[in-house]
Short mmCIF file of C-alpha atoms in Angstrom, two decimals:
data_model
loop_
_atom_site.label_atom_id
_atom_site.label_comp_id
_atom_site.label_asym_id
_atom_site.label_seq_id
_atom_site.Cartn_x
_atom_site.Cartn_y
_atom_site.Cartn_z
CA UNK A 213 -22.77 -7.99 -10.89
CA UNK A 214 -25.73 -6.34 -9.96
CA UNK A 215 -26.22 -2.83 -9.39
CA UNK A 216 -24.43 -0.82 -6.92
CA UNK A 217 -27.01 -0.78 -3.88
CA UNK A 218 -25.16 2.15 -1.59
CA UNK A 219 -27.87 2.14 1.00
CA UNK A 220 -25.81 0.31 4.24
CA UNK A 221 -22.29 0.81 3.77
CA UNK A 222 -19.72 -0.71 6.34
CA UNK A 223 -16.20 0.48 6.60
CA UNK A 224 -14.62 -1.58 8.70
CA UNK A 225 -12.47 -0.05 12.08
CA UNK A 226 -10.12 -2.85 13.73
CA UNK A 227 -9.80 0.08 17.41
CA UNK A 228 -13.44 0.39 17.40
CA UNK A 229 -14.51 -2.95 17.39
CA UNK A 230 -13.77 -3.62 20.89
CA UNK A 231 -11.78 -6.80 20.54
CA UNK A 232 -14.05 -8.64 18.26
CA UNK A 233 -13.01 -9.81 14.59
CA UNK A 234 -13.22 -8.40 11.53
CA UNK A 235 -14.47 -11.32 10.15
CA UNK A 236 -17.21 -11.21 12.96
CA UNK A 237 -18.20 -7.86 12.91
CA UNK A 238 -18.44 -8.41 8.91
CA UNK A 239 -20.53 -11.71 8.70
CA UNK A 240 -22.90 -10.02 11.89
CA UNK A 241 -23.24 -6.64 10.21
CA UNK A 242 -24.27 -8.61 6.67
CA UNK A 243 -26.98 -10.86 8.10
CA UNK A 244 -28.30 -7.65 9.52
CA UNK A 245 -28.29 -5.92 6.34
CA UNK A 246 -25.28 -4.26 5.06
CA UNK A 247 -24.93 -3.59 1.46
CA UNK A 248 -21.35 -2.87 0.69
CA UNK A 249 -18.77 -3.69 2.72
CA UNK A 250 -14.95 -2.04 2.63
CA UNK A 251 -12.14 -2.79 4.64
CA UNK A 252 -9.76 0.11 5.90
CA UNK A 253 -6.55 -0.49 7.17
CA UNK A 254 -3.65 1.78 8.04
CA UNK A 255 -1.44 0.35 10.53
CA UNK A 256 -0.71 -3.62 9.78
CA UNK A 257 1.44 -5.07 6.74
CA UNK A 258 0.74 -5.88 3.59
CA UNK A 259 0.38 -9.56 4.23
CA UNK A 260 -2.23 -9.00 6.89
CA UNK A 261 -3.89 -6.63 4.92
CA UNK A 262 -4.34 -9.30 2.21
CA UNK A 263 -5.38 -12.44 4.40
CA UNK A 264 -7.63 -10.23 6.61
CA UNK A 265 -9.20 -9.16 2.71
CA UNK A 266 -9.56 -13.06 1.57
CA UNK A 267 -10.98 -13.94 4.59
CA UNK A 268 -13.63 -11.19 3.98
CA UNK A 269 -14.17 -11.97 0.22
CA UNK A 270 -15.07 -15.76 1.39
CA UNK A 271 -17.94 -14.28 3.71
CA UNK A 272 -19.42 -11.68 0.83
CA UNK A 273 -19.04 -13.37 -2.24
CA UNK A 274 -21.22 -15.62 -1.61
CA UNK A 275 -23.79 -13.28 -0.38
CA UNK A 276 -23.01 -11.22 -3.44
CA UNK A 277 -21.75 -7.96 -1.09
CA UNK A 278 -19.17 -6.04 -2.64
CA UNK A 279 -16.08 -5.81 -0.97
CA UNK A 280 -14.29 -2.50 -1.57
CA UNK A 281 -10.60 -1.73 -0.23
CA UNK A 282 -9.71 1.26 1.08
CA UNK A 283 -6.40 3.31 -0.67
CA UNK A 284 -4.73 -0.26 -1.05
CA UNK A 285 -4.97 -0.67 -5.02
CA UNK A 286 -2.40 -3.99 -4.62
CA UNK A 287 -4.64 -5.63 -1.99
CA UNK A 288 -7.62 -5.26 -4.27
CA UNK A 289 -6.01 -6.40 -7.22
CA UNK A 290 -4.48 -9.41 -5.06
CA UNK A 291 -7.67 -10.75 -3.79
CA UNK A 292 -9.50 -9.79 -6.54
CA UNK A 293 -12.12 -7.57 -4.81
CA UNK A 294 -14.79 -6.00 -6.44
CA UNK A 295 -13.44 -2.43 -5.86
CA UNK A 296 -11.23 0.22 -4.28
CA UNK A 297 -12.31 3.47 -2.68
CA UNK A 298 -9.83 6.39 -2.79
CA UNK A 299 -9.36 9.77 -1.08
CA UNK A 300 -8.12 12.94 -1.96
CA UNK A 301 -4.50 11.46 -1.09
CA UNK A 302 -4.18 8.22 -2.49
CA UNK A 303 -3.46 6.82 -5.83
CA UNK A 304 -5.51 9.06 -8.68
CA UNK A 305 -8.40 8.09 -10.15
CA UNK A 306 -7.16 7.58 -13.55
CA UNK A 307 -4.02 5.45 -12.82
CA UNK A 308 -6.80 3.44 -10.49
CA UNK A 309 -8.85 3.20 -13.34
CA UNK A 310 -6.46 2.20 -15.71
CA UNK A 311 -5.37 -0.85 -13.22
CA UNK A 312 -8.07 -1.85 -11.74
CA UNK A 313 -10.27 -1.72 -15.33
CA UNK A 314 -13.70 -1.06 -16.61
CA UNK A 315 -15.77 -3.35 -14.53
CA UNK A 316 -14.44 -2.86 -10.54
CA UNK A 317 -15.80 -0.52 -8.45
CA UNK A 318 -14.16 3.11 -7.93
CA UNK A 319 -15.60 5.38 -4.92
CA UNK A 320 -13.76 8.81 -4.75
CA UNK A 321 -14.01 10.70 -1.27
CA UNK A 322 -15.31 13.91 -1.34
CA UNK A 323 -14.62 16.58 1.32
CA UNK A 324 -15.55 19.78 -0.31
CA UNK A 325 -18.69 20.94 -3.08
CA UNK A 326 -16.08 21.85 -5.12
CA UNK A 327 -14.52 18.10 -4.93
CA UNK A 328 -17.60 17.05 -5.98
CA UNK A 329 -18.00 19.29 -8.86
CA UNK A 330 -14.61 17.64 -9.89
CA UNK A 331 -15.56 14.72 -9.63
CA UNK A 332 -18.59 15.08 -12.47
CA UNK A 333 -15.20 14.91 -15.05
CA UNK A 334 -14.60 11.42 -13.54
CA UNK A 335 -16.60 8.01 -14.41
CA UNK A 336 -16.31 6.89 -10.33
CA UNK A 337 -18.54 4.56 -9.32
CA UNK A 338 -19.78 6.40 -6.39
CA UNK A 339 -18.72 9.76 -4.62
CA UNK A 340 -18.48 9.02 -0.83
CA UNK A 341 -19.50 12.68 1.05
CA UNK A 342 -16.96 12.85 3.77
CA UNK A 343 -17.36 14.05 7.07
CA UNK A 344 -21.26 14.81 6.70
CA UNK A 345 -21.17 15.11 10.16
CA UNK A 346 -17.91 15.73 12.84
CA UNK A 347 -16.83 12.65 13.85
CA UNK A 348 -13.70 10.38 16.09
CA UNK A 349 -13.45 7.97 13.76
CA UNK A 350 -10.89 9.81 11.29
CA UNK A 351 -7.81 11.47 12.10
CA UNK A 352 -7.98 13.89 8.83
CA UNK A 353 -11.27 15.64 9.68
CA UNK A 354 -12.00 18.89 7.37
CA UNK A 355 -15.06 20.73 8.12
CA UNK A 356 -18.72 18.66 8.19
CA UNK A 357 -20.39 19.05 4.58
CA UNK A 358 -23.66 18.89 7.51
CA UNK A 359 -27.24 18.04 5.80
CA UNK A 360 -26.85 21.19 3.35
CA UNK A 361 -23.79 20.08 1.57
CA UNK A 362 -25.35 16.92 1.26
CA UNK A 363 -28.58 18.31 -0.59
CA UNK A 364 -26.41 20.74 -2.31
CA UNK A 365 -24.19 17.90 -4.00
CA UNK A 366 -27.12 15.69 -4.85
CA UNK A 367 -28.62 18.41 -6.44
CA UNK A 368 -25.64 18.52 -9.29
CA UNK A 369 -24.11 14.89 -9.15
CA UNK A 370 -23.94 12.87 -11.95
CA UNK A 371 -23.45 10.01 -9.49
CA UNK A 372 -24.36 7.76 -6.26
CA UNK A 373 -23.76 9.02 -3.42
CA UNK A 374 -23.02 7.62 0.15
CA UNK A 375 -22.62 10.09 2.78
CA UNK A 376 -20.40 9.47 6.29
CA UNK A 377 -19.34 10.56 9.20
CA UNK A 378 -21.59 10.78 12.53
CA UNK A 379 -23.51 8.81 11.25
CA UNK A 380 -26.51 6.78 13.70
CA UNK A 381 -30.09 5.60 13.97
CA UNK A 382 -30.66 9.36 15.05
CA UNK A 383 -29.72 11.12 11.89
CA UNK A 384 -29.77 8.42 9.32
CA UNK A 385 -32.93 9.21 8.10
CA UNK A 386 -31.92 12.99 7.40
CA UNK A 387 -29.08 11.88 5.27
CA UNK A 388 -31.38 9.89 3.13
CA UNK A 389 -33.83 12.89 2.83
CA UNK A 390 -31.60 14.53 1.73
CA UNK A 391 -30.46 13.11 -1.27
CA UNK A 392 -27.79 10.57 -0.57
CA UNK A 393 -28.31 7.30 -1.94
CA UNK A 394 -26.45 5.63 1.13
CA UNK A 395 -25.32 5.87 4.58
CA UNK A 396 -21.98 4.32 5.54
CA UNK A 397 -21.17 4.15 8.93
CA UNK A 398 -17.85 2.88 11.15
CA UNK A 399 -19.02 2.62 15.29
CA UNK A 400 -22.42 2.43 14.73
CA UNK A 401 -22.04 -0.91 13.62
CA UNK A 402 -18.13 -2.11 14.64
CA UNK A 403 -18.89 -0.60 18.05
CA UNK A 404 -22.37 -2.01 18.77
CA UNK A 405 -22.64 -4.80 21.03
CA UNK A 406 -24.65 -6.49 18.66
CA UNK A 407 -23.25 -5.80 14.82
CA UNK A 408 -26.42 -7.30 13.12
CA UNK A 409 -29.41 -5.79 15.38
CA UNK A 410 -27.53 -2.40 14.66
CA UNK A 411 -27.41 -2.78 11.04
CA UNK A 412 -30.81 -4.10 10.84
CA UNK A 413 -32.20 -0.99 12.50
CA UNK A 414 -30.20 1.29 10.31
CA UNK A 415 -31.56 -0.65 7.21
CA UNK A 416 -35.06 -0.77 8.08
CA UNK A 417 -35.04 3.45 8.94
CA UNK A 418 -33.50 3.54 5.25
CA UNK A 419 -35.70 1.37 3.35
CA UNK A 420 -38.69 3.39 5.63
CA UNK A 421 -37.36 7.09 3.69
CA UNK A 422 -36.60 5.28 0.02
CA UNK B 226 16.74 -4.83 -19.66
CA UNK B 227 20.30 -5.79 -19.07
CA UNK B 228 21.10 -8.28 -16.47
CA UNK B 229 20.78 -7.34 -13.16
CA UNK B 230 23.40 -5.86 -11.59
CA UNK B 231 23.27 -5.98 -7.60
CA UNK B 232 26.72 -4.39 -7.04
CA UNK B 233 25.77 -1.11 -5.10
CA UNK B 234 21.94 -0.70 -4.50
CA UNK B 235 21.12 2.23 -2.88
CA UNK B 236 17.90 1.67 -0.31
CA UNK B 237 15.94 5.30 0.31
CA UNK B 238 15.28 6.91 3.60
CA UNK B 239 13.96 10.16 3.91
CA UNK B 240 14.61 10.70 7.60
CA UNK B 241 18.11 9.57 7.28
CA UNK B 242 19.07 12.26 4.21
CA UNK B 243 19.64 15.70 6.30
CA UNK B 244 16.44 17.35 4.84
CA UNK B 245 17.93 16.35 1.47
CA UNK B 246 15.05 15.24 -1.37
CA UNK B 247 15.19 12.01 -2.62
CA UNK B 248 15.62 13.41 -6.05
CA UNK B 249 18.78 15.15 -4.80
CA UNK B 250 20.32 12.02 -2.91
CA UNK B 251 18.99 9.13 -5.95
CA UNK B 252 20.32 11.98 -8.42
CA UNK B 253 24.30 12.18 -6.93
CA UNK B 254 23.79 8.70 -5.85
CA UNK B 255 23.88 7.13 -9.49
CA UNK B 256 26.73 9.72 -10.83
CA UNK B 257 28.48 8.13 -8.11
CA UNK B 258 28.11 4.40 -9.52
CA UNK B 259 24.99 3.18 -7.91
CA UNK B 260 23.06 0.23 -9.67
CA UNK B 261 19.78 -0.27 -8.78
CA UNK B 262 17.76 2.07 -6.55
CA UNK B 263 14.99 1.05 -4.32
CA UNK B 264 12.15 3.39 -3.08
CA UNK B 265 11.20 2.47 0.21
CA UNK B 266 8.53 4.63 1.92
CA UNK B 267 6.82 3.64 5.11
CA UNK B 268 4.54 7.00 6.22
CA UNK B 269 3.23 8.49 3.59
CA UNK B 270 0.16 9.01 1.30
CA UNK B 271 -0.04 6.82 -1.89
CA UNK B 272 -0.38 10.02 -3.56
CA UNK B 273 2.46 11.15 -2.80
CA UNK B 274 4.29 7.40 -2.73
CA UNK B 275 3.35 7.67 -6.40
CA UNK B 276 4.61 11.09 -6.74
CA UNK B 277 8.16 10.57 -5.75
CA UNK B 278 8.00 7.27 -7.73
CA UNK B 279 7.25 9.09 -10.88
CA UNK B 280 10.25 11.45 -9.95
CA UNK B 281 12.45 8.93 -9.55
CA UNK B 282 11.52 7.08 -12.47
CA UNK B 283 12.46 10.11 -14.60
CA UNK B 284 16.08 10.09 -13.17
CA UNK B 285 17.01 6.69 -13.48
CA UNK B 286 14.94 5.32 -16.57
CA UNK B 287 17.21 6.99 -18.96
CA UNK B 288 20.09 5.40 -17.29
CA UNK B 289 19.19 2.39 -17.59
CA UNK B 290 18.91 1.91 -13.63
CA UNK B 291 16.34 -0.18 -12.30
CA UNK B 292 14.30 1.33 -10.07
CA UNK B 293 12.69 -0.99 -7.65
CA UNK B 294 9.63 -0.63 -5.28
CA UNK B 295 9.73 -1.87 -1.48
CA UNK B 296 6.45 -3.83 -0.09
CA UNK B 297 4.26 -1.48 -2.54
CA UNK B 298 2.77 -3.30 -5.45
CA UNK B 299 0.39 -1.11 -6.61
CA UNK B 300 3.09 1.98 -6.72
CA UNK B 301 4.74 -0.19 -8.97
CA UNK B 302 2.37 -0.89 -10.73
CA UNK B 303 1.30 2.98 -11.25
CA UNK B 304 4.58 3.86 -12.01
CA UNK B 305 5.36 1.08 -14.11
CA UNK B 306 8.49 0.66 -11.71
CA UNK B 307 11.38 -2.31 -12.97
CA UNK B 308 10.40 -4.25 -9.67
CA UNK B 309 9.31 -5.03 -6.36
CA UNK B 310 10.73 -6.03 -3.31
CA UNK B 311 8.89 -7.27 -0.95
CA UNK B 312 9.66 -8.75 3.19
CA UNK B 313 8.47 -11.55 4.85
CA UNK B 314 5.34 -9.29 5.73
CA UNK B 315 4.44 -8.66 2.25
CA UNK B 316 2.18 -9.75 -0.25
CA UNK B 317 3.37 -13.36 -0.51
CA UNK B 318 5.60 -14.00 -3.65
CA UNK B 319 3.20 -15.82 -5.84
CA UNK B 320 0.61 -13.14 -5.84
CA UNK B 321 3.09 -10.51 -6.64
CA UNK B 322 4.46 -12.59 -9.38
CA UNK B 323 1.30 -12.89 -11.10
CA UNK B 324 0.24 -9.18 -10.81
CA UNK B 325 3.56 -7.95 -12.12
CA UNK B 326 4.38 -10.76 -15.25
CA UNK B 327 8.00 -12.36 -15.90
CA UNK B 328 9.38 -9.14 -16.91
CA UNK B 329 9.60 -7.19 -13.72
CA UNK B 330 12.03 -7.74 -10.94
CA UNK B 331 11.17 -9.11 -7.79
CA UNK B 332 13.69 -9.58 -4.67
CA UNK B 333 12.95 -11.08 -1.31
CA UNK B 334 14.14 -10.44 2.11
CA UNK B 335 15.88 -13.26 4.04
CA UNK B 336 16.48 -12.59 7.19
CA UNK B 337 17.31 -16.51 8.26
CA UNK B 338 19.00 -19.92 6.75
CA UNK B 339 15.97 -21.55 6.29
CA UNK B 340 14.25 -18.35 4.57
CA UNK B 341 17.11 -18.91 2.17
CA UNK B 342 16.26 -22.05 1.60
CA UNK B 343 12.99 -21.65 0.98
CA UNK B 344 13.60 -19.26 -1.66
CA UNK B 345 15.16 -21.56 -3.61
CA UNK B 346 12.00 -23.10 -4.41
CA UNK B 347 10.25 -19.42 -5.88
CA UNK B 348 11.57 -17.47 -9.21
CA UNK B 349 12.75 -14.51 -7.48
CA UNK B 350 15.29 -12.65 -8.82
CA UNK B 351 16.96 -11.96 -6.32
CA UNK B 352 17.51 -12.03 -2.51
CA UNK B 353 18.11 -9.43 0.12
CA UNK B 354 19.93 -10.86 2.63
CA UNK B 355 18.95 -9.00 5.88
CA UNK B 356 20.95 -7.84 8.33
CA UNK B 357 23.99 -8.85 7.56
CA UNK B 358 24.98 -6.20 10.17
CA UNK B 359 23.13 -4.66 13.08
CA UNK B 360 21.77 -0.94 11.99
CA UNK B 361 19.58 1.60 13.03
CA UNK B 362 18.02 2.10 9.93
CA UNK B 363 14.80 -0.51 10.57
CA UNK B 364 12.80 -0.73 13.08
CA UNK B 365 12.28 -4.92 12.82
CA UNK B 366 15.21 -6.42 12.87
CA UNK B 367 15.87 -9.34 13.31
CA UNK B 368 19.57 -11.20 14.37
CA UNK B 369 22.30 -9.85 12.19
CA UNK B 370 23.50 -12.96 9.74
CA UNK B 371 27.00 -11.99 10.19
CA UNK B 372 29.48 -13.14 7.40
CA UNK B 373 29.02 -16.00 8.19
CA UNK B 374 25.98 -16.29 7.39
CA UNK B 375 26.22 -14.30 3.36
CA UNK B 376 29.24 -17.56 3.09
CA UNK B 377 26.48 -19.94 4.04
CA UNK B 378 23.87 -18.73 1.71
CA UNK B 379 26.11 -17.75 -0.87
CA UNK B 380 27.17 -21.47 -0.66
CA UNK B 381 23.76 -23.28 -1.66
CA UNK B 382 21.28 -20.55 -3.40
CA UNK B 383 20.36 -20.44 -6.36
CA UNK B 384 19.58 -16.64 -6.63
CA UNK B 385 21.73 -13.53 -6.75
CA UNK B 386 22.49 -12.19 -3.45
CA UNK B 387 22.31 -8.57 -2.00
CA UNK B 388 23.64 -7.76 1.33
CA UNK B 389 22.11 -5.02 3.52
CA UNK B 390 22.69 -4.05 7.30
CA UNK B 391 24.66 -2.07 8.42
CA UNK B 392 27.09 -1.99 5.28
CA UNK B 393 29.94 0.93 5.07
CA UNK B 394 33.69 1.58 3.65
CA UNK B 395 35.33 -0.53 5.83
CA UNK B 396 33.53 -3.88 5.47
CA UNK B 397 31.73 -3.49 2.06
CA UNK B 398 35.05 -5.73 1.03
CA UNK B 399 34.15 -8.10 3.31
CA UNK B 400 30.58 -8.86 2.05
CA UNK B 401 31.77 -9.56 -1.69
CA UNK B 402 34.83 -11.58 -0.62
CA UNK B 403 32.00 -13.74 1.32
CA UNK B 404 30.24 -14.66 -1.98
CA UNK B 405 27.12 -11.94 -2.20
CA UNK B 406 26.71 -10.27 -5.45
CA UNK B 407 26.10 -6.73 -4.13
CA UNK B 408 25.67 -4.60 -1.13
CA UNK B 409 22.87 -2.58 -0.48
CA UNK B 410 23.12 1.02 1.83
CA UNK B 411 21.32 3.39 2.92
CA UNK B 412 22.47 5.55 5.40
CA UNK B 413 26.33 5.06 4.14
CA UNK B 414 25.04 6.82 1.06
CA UNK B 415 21.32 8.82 2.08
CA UNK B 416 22.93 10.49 5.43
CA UNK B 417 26.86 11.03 3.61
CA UNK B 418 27.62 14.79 3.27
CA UNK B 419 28.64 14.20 -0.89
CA UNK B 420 26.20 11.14 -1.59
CA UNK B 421 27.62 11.09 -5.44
CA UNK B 422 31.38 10.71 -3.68
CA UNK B 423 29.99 7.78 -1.00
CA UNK B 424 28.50 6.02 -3.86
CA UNK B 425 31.90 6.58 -5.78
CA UNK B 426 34.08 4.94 -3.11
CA UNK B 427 31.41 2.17 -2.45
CA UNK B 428 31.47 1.22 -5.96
CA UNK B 429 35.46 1.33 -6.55
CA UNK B 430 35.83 -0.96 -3.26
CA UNK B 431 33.10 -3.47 -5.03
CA UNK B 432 34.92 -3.33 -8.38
CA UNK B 433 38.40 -4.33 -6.91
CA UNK B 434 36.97 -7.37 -5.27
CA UNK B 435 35.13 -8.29 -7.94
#
């Protein structure tokens, strides 16, 4: 696999993406640039949760996109995906680790500096930096880490960071300033009339900064 | 593991068990003469999914109970749980049988005839035959099979049976005489004042039949 390139994440948002497909918004969003893409899912079964994540391997594999589920260590393991990204409240890293094994990708949300210092105990993948900014898309909002806990955490890391939350073409370039190796973003993308031209812009204002 | 005995299985609910933990009710439960326990958990973290898993696991294990999980492979996975069961809006059969091996457990809801015959063409090791009964307990149900229905599939399976739906004291009888192999409850045991003595009267009207 090649190395984890954080720069354009994509979490997916079925509500936000104003009637279109996943697998749309997804095979869009790539073309325009997206780096990693993860699916998030909270209020469908387990069966759609797993066709819904073959469907999306078949469009990034090829491409050679990670796909990364969110929380749902069964549905990764199921369609084989390249990793899973947990929060403070799912499954914990170790017992991830230990199922998942040595070569899939674990991302670890991060809400707090002291999370993140935590976190320099763990071998994750990536640390996601969650909400940088306040945002709608999340019902479990804690406080904005805001630009300063992002240059704050990059300053002591041990690993990659993507940061999210508020994220747009606006602030994007801010985020990257200031240390985080990626932006990940929910509407600006899913809620965009046009998935790719909106990733494409994001990417380009990111590639500008690295 | 011994063979698997469906006789009284005992189906969760926290917001059936008067503010009761599940430790408490799972506890009394098996005194009473329960024989396999399933954790089934619909809103809540994995974390704490996992949690309560682990809890249970240190009741039972030492019994020699089987603990099973519902819809949630990767909790039993974590946990290292004795099985799965999983609903027509699961993970589909084959994928959980290759993530858990030949050793674990897996049952199946059938909730129609022709489900039932379909399952005789899978390795499940058992099947849940829901409802047998209309309940309140889920929110998805479908027609009740009625007794006639447990004679029916009792007649041609090839699997051991478990009734659930609706189930109590006065027609637990009724279910074994009609050919299933055990009866699963929930709120006859989860919501009962003494769940230790519920179990203990379930189990005595099972024996005589048997």
């Amino acid at each position: 696999m090649n190395p984890l390139d954080l720069s354009l994440y994509l979490v997916t948002d079925q509500s936000l993406s104003k009637g279109r497909t996943h697998e749309y918004i997804v095979a869009e969003a790539v073309k325009g640039g997206v780096t990693v893409v993860q699916l998030r899912e909270k209020n469908i079964s387990s069966r759609e949760f797993y066709e819904l994540a073959k469907a999306l391997m078949l469009i990034v594999k090829p491409l050679g996109i990670p796909l990364i589920i969110n929380d749902r260590l069964d549905i990764a393991l199921a369609v084989d995906a390249d990793g899973l990204h947990i929060g403070q409240s799912d499954l914990p890293y170790e017992v991830a680790r230990k199922l998942l094994g040595k070569n899939k990708i674990i991302g670890l949300s991060i809400e707090t500096i002291e999370q993140a210092w935590e976190a320099n105990k763990l071998d994750v993948d990536y640390i996601g930096l969650s909400p940088v900014f306040s945002t709608n898309t999340k019902l479990d909002i804690n406080t904005p880490l805001e630009l300063s806990g992002v240059k704050k955490i990059a300053g002591f890391t041990k690993h990659k960071t993507v940061a999210i939350g508020g994220i747009n073409n606006e602030n994007a370039e801010s985020i990257i300033s200031s240390g985080a190796d990626g932006i990940a973003v929910v509407s600006a993308i899913v809620s965009h009339d046009n998935p790719q031209q909106a990733a494409s812009e994001l990417k380009a204002i990111i590639d500008k900064v690295k």
